[in-house]
Coordinates of C-alpha atoms in Angstrom, one line a residue:
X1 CA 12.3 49.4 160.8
X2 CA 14.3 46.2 159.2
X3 CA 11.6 43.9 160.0
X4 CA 9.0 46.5 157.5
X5 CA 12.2 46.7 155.3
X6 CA 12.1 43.0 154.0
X7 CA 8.3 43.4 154.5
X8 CA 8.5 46.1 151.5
X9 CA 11.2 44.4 149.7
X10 CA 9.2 41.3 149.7
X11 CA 6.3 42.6 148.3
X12 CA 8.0 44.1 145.5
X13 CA 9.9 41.4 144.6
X14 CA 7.0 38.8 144.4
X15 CA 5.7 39.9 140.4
X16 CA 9.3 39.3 139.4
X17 CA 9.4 36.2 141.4
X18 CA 5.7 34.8 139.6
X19 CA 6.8 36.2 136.6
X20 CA 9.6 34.1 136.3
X21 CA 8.3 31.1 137.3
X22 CA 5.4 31.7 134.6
X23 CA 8.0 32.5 131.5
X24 CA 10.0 29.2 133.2
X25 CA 7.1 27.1 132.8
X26 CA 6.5 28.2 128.7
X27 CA 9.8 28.4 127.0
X28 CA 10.1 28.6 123.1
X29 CA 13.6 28.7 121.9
X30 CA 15.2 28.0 118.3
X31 CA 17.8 25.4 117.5
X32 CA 19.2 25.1 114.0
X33 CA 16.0 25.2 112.2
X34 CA 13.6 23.6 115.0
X35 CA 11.8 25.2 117.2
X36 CA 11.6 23.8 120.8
X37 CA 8.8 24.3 123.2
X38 CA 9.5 23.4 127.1
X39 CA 6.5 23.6 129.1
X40 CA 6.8 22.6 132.7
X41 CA 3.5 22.3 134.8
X42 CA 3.6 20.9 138.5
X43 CA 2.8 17.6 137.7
X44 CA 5.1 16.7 134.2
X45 CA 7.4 18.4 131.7
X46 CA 6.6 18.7 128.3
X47 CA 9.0 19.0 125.6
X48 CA 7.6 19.7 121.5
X49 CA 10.2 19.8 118.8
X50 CA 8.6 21.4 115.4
X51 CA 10.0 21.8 112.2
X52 CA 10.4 25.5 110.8
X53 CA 9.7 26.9 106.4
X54 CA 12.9 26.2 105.2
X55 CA 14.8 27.2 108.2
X56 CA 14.6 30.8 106.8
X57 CA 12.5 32.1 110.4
X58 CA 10.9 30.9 113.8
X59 CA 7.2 29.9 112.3
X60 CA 6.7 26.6 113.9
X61 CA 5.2 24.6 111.0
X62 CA 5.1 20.7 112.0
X63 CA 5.7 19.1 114.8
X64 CA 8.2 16.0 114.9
X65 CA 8.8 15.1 118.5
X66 CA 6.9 15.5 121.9
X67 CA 8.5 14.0 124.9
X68 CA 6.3 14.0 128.1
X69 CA 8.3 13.6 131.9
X70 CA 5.4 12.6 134.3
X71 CA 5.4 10.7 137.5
X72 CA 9.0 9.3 137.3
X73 CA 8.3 8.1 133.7
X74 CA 9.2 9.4 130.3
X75 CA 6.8 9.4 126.6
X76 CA 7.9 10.0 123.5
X77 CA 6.6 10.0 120.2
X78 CA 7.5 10.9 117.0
X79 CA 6.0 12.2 113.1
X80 CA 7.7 8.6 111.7
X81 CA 5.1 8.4 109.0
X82 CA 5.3 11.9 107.6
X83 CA 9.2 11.9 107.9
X84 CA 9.7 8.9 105.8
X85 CA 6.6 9.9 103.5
X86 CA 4.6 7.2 103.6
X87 CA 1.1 8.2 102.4
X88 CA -1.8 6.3 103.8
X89 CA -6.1 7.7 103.3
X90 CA -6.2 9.2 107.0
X91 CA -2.3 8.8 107.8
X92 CA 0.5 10.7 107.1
X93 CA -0.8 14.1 105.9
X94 CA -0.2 16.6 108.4
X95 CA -4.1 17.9 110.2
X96 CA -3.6 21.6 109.7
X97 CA -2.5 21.4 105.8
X98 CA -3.1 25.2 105.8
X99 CA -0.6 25.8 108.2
X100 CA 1.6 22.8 106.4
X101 CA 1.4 24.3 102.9
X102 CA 3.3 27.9 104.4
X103 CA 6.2 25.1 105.3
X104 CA 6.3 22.5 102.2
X105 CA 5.1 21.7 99.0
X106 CA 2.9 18.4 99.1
X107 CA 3.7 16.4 96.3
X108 CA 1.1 14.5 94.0
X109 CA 2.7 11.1 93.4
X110 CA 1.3 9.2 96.4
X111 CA -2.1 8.0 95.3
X112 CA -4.0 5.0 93.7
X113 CA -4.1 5.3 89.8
X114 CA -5.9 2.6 86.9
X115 CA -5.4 3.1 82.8
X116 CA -5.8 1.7 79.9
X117 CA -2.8 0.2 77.9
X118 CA -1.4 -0.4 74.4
X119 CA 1.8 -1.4 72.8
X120 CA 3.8 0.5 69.9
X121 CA 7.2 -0.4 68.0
X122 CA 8.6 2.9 67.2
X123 CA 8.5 5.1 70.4
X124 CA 5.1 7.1 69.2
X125 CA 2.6 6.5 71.5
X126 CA 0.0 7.6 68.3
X127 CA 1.3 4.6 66.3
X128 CA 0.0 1.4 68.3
X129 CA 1.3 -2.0 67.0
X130 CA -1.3 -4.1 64.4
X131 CA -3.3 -6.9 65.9
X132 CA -1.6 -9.4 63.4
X133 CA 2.2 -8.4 64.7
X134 CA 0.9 -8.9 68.3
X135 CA -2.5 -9.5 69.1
X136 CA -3.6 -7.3 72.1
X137 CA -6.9 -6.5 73.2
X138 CA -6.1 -3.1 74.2
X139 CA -9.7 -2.5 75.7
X140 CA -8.8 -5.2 78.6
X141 CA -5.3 -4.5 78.8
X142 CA -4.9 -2.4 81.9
X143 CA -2.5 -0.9 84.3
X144 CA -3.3 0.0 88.0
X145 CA -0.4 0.8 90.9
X146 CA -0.7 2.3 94.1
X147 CA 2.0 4.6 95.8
X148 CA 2.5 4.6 99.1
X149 CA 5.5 6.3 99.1
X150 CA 6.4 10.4 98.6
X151 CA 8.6 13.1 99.4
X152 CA 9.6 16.2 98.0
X153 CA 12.9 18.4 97.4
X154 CA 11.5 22.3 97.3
X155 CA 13.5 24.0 94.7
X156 CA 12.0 27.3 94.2
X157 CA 9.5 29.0 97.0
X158 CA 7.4 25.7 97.8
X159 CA 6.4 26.1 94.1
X160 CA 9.1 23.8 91.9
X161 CA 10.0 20.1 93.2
X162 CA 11.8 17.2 92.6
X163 CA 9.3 14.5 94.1
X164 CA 10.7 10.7 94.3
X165 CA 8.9 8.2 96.1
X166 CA 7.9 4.3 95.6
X167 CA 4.8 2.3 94.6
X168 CA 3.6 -1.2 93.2
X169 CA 2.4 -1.6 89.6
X170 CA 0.2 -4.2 88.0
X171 CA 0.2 -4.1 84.2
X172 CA -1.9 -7.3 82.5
X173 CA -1.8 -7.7 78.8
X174 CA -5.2 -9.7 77.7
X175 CA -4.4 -11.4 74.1
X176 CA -6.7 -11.3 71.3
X177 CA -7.6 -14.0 68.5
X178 CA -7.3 -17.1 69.8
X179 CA -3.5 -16.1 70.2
X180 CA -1.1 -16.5 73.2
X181 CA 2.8 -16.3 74.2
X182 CA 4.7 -19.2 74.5
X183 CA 8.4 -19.5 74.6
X184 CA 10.2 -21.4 72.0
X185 CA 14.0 -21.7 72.1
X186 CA 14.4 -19.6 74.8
X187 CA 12.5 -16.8 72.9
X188 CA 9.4 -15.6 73.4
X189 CA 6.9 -15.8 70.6
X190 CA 3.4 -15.3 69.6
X191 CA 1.3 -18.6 69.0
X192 CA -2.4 -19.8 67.8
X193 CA -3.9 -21.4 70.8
X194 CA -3.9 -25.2 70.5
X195 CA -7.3 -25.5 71.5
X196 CA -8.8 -22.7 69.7
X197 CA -13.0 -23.8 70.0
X198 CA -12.7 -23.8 74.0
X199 CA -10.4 -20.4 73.7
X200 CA -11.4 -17.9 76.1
X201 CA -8.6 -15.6 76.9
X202 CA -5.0 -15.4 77.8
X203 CA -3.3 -12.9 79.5
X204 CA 0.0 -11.4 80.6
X205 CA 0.5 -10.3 84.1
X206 CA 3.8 -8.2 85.2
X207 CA 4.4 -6.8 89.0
X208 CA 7.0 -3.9 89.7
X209 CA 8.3 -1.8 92.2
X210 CA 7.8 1.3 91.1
X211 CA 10.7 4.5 92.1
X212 CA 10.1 7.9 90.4
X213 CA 11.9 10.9 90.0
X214 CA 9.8 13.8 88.6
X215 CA 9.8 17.2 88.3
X216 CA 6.0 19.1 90.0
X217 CA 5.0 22.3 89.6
X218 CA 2.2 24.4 91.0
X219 CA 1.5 27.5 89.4
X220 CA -0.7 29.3 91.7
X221 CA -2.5 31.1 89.6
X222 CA -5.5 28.0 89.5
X223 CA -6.1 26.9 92.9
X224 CA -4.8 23.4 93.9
X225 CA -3.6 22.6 90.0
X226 CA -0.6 20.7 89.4
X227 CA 1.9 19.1 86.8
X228 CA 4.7 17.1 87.0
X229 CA 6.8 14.8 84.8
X230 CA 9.5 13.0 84.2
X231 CA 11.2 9.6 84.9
X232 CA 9.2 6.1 86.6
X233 CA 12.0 3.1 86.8
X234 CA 10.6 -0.3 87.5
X235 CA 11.7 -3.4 88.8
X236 CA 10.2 -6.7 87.9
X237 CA 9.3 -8.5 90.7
X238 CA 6.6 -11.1 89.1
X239 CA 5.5 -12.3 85.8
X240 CA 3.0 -15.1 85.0
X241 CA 0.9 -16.0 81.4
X242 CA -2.2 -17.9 82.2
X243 CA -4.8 -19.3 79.4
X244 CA -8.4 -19.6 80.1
X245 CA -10.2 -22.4 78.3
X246 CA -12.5 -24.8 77.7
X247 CA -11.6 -28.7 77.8
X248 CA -12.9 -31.6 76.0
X249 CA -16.1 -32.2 78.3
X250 CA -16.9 -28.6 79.2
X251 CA -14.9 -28.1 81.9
X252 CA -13.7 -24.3 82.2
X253 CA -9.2 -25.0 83.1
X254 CA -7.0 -22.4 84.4
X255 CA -3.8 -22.5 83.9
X256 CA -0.3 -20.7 84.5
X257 CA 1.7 -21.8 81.3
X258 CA 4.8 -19.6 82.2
X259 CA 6.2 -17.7 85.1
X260 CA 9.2 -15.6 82.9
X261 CA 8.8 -15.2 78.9
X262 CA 12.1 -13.1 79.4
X263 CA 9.4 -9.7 80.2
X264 CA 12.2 -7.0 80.7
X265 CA 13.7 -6.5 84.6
X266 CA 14.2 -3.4 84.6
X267 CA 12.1 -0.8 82.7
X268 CA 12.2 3.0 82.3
X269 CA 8.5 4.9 81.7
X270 CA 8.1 8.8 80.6
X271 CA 5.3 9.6 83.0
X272 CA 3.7 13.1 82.8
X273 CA 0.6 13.8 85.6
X274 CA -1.6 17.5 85.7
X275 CA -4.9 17.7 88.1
X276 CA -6.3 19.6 90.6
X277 CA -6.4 19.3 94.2
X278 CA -6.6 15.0 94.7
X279 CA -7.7 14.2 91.2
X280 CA -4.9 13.6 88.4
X281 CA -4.8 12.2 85.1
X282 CA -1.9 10.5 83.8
X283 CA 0.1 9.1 80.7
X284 CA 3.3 6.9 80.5
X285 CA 5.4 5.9 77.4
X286 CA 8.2 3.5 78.2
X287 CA 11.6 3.5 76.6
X288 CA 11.9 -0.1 77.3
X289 CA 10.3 -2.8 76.0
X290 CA 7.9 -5.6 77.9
X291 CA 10.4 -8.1 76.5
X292 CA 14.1 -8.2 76.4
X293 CA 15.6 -7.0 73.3
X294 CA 15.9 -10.5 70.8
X295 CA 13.8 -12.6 73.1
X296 CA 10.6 -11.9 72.5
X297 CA 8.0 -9.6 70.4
X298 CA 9.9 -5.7 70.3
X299 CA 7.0 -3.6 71.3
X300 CA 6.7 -0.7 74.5
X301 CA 3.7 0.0 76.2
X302 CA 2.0 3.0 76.3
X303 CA -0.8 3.9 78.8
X304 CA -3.7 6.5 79.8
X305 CA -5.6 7.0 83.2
X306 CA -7.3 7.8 86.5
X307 CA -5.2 9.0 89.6
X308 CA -6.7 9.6 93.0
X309 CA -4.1 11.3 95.4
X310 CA -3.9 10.7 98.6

């Protein structure tokens, strides 16, 4: 009779038994806002960490850590590039971007942008500076940048932003009419070319770091559309002027003639973007000029362009 007791016991105890070995092997449990996944198989342990929508419930959204504990060693491996924001074509932006848009708004800054250029004296991009005040050829004076960098601050349900991020910005200034820059007296000033029959251009070239603060929304009501705007600062980190000519015998020179012309350090731009889904227009106005203030011609440039998000 105790021998068939344990016999029955036994077999009603064995679907609690498998049953808690299965819920043992698959655990989900919340932490803060992550959500942690344990799963333990007979041959390693597996450990997921995923991030959750704004900590407000338990929908795992994107996962930032997986640990795997197999044969006596340990793996791990974590979302470094979408943490930090770098945005790469095929890097960085999360597979499932279905799921990911439930969890955060994906900014539009990242992305490789070209635009055409001009310069104006009084702050109104409409009112471009005459050719005989400074002689740009505004169809070959262009800007390009790319932004590698991105990351968002949701301020109102995934829909309002503040988006900062970094990139690198090439603007070159191509003179016109046989005229170039050259700094006299420490001041930067506007000058016929010396060898005017062998002239073939001259051009301004300035590099910055580009770091912008901006305000993005996206409506909703059109699918994919965007707009943001607001501040781009910029730090110089390379200038040069270089002439293109013609010697004596025919030979076609390069040359660098200056590396500085005291172009401004650090510049502040109005930028304002709208597109839809990975295409973007854009326009800047800067509030500073391309030279410092008394050292060289007093003009700001303006610009218009392309923008292909990544």
């Amino acid at each position: 009779m105790r021998n068939q007791f344990i016999t029955l016991w036994a077999f009603l105890a064995l679907p609690a038994i498998l049953l808690a070995e299965t819920a043992a092997s698959d655990t989900t449990f919340r932490y803060k806002n992550k959500v942690i996944k344990v799963e333990d198989q007979p041959d390693q342990v597996k450990v997921k960490v995923y991030e959750t929508r704004n900590g407000k419930d338990t929908v795992a959204c994107k996962q930032i850590f997986e640990g795997i504990y197999s044969d006596g060693k340990s793996y791990e491996t974590w979302s470094v590039i979408e943490e930090i924001g770098i945005q790469l074509p095929g890097l960085g932006k999360p597979k499932n971007k279905k799921q990911n848009s439930k969890c955060h708004m994906e900014p539009h800054y990242a992305g490789i942008g070209i635009g055409y250029m001009n310069v104006t004296d009084d702050g109104n991009p409409f009112h471009t500076v005459s050719a005989d005040r400074f002689a740009l050829k505004a169809e070959e004076t262009t800007e390009w940048f790319i932004n590698l960098i991105e990351h968002s601050y949701s301020l109102y349900n995934n829909r309002l932003a503040l988006v900062t991020g970094m990139g690198i910005n090439w603007r070159t200034y191509r003179m016109d009419q046989n005229m170039m820059l050259q700094e006299i007296n420490g001041k930067t000033q506007m000058v016929p070319f010396d060898l005017a029959s062998g002239y073939e251009y001259s051009r301004l070239k300035v590099t910055r770091i580009t770091m912008p603060l901006l305000l993005e929304w996206q409506p909703g009501f059109l699918r994919k559309s965007f707009i943001s705007g607001g501040v781009e600062a910029g730090i110089k980190t390379y200038s040069t002027f270089k002439v293109k000519y013609k010697n004596s015998v025919g030979d076609v020179v390069k040359k660098v003639t200056d590396r500085g012309l005291n172009t401004t350090p650090l510049s502040f731009d109005l930028m304002l973007m709208a597109g839809i889904d990975n295409i973007s227009i854009f326009a800047k106005q800067s509030l500073t000029g391309v030279f410092q203030k008394d050292n060289g011609p007093d003009v700001k440039p303006v610009s218009v362009g392309l923008v292909l998000n990544f």
